[in-house]
Tab-separated table of C-alpha atoms and ligand atoms in Angstrom:
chain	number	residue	atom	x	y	z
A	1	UNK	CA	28.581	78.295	29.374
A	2	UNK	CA	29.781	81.255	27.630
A	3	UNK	CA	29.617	82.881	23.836
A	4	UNK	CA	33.390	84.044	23.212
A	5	UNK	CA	35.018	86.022	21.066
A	6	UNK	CA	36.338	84.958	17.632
A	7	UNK	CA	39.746	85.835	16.902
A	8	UNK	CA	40.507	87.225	13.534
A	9	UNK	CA	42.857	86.979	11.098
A	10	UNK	CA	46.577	88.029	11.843
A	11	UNK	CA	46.267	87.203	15.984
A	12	UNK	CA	49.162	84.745	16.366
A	13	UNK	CA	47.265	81.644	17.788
A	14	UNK	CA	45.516	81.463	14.276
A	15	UNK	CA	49.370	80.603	13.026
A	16	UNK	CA	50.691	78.546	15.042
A	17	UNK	CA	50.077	74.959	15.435
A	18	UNK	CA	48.070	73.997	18.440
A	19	UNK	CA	49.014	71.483	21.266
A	20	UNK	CA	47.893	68.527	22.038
A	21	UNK	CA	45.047	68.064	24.848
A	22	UNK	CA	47.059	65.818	27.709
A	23	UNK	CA	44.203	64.900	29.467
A	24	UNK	CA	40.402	65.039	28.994
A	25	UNK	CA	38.926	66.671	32.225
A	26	UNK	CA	36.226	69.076	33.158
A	27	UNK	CA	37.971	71.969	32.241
A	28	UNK	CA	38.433	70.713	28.097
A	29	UNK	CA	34.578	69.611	28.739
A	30	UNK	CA	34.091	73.423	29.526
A	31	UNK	CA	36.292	74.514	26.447
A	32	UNK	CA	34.047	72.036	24.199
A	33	UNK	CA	30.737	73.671	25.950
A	34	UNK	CA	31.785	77.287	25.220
A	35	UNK	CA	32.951	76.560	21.492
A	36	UNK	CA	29.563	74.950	20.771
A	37	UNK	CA	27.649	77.619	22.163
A	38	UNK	CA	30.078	80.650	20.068
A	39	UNK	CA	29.361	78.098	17.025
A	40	UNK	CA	25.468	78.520	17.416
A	41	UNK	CA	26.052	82.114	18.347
A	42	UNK	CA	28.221	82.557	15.161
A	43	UNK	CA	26.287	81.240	13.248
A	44	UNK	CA	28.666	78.819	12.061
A	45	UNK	CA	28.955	75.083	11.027
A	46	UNK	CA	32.117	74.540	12.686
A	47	UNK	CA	35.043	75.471	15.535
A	48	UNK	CA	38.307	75.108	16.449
A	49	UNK	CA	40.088	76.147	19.899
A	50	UNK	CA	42.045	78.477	18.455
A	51	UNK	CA	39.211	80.666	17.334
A	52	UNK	CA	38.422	81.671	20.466
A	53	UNK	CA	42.121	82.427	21.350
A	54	UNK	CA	42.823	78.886	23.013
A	55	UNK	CA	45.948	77.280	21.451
A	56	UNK	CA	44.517	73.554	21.470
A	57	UNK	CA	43.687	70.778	19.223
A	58	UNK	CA	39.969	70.843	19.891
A	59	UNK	CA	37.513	71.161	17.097
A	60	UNK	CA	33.706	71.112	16.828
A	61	UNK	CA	31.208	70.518	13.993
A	62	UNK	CA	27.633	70.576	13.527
A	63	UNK	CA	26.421	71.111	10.050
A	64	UNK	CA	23.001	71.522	10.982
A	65	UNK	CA	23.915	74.377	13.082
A	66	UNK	CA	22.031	72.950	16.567
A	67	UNK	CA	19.181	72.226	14.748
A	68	UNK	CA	19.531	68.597	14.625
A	69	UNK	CA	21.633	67.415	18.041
A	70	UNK	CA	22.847	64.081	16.408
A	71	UNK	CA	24.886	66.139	13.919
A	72	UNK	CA	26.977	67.695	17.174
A	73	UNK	CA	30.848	66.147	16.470
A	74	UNK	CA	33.288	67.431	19.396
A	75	UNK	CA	36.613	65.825	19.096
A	76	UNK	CA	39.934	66.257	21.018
A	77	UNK	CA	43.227	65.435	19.268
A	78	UNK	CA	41.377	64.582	15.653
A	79	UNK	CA	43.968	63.120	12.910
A	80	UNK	CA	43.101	61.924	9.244
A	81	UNK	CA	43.324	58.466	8.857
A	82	UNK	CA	42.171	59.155	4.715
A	83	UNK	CA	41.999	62.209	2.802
A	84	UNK	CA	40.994	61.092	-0.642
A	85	UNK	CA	40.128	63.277	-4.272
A	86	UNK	CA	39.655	66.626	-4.523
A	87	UNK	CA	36.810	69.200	-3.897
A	88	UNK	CA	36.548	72.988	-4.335
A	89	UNK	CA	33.755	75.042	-3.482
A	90	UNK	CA	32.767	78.598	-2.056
A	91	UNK	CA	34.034	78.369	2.218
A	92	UNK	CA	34.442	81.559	4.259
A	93	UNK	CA	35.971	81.381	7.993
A	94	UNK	CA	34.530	82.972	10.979
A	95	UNK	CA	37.716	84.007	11.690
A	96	UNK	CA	38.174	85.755	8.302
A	97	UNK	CA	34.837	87.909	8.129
A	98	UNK	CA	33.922	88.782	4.577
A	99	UNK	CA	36.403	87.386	2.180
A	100	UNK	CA	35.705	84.026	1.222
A	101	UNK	CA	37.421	81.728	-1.582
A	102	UNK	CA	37.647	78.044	-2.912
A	103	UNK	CA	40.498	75.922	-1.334
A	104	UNK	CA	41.391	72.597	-2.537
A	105	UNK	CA	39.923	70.167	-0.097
A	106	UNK	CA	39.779	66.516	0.147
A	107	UNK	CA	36.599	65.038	-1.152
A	108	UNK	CA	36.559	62.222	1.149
A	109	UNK	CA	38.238	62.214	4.934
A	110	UNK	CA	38.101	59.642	7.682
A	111	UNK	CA	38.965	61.385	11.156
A	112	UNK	CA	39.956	59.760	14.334
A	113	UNK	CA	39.467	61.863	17.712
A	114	UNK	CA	38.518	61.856	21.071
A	115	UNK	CA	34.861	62.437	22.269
A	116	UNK	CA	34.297	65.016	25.986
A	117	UNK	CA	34.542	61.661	27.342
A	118	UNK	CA	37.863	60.610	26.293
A	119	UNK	CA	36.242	57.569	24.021
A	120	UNK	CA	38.126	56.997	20.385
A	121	UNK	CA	35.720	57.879	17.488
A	122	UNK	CA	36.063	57.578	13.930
A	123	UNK	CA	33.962	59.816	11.829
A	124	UNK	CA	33.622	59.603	7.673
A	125	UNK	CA	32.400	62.319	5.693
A	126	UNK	CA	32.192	63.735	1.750
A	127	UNK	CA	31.247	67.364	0.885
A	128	UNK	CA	30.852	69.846	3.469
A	129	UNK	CA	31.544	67.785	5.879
A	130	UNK	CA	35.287	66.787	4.580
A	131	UNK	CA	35.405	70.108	3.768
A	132	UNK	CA	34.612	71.090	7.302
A	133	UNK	CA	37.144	68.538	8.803
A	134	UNK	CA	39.264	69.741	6.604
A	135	UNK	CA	38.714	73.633	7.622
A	136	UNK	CA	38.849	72.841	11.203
A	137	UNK	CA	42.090	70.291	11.488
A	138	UNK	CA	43.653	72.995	9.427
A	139	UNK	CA	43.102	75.461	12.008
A	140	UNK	CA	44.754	73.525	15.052
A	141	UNK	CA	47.683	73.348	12.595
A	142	UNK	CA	47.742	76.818	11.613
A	143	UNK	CA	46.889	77.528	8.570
A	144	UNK	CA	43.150	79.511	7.213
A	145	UNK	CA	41.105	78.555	4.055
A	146	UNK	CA	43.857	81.333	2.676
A	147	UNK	CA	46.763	79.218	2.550
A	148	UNK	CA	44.675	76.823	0.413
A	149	UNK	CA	44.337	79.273	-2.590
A	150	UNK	CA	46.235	79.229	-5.326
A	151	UNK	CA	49.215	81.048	-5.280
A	152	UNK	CA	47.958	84.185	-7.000
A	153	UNK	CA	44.806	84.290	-5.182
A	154	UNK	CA	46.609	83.403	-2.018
A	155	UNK	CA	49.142	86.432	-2.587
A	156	UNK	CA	46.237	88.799	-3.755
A	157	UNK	CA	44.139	87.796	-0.521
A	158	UNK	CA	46.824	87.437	1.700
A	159	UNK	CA	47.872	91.165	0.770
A	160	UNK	CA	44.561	92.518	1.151
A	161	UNK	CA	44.268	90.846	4.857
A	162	UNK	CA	47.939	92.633	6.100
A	163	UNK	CA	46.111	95.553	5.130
A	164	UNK	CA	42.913	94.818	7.024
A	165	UNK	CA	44.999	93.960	10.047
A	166	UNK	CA	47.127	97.145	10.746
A	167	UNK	CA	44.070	99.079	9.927
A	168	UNK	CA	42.333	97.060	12.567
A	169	UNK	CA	39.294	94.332	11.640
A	170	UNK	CA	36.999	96.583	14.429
A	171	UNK	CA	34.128	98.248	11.321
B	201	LIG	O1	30.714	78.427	9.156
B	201	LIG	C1	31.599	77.993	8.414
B	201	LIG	N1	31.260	77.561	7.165
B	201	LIG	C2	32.097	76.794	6.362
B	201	LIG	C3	31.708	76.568	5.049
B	201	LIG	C4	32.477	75.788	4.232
B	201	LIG	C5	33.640	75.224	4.700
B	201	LIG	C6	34.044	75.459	5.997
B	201	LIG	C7	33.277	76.227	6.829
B	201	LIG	S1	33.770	76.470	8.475
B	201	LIG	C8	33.004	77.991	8.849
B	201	LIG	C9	33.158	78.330	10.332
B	201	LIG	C10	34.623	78.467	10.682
B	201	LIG	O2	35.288	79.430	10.405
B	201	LIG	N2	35.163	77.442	11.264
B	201	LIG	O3	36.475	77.448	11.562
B	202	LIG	NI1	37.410	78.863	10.180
């Protein structure tokens, strides 16, 4: 168990899609442990692999932050099986500290995945939770809340982040 470090904006395994897990076994359980615990540490509502500098399609979710256990999703290989409407509202990323913006996301998703124990689940969610799936499922593909912008605000952003990264994100 172990709190790792979020990668930021402009490290290469944020854009790039991630790989496929092959094979759920101890050490993926350990990945899922250690993302879980950085999420609570965050605080955030939400994970993916590559966050912590792992190129892999592993995400995690809790919007109740570990207050409520039941809330925990942790899924391996997750694919929409629906993305329907639209929503946009206020979302930041941890890996993105203090810019935020409002993507078009899906109002409604239905996610397939794999659980630690290598059982299919299907989730459903509307709100912040599709908008969650949909933040996290982007990040294995690599892409950030960013790339959902319009295209002004996308350029505008975008431009201020190059910045941000040669200067270094270190305050
Ligand atoms: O903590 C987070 N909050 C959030 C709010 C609205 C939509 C998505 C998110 S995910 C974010 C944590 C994060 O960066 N996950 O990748
Ligand atoms: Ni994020």
């Amino acid at each position: 168990m172990a709190i790792r470090p979020i990668v930021k904006y402009g490290d290469p395994v944020l854009h790039t899609p991630a790989a496929p897990v092959e094979q759920i076994d101890d050490s993926v359980r350990a990945l899922l442990t250690d993302m879980v615990e950085t999420m609570y540490a965050a605080p955030g509502i939400g994970l993916a692999a590559p966050q912590i500098g792992v190129g892999l399609r592993v995400i995690v979710i809790d919007l109740s932050v570990g207050e409520d256990r039941d809330q925990l999703i942790q899924l391996v290989n997750p694919e929409f099986i629906l993305r329907e409407g639209d929503q946009q509202q206020d979302e930041g990323c941890l890996s993105v500290p203090g810019y935020g913006g409002t993507p078009v996301r899906p109002a409604r998703v239905e996610v397939k995945g794999l659980d630690p124990d290598g059982v299919e689940r299907v989730y459903s969610g509307t709100d912040l939770l599709a908008r969650a799936f949909s933040h996290e499922i982007d990040h294995i593909d690599g892409l950030l809340f960013v790339d959902r912008l319009s295209p002004l605000k996308r350029d505008l952003m975008k431009r201020r982040l190059r910045k941000r990264v040669r200067e270094g994100w270190e305050t």
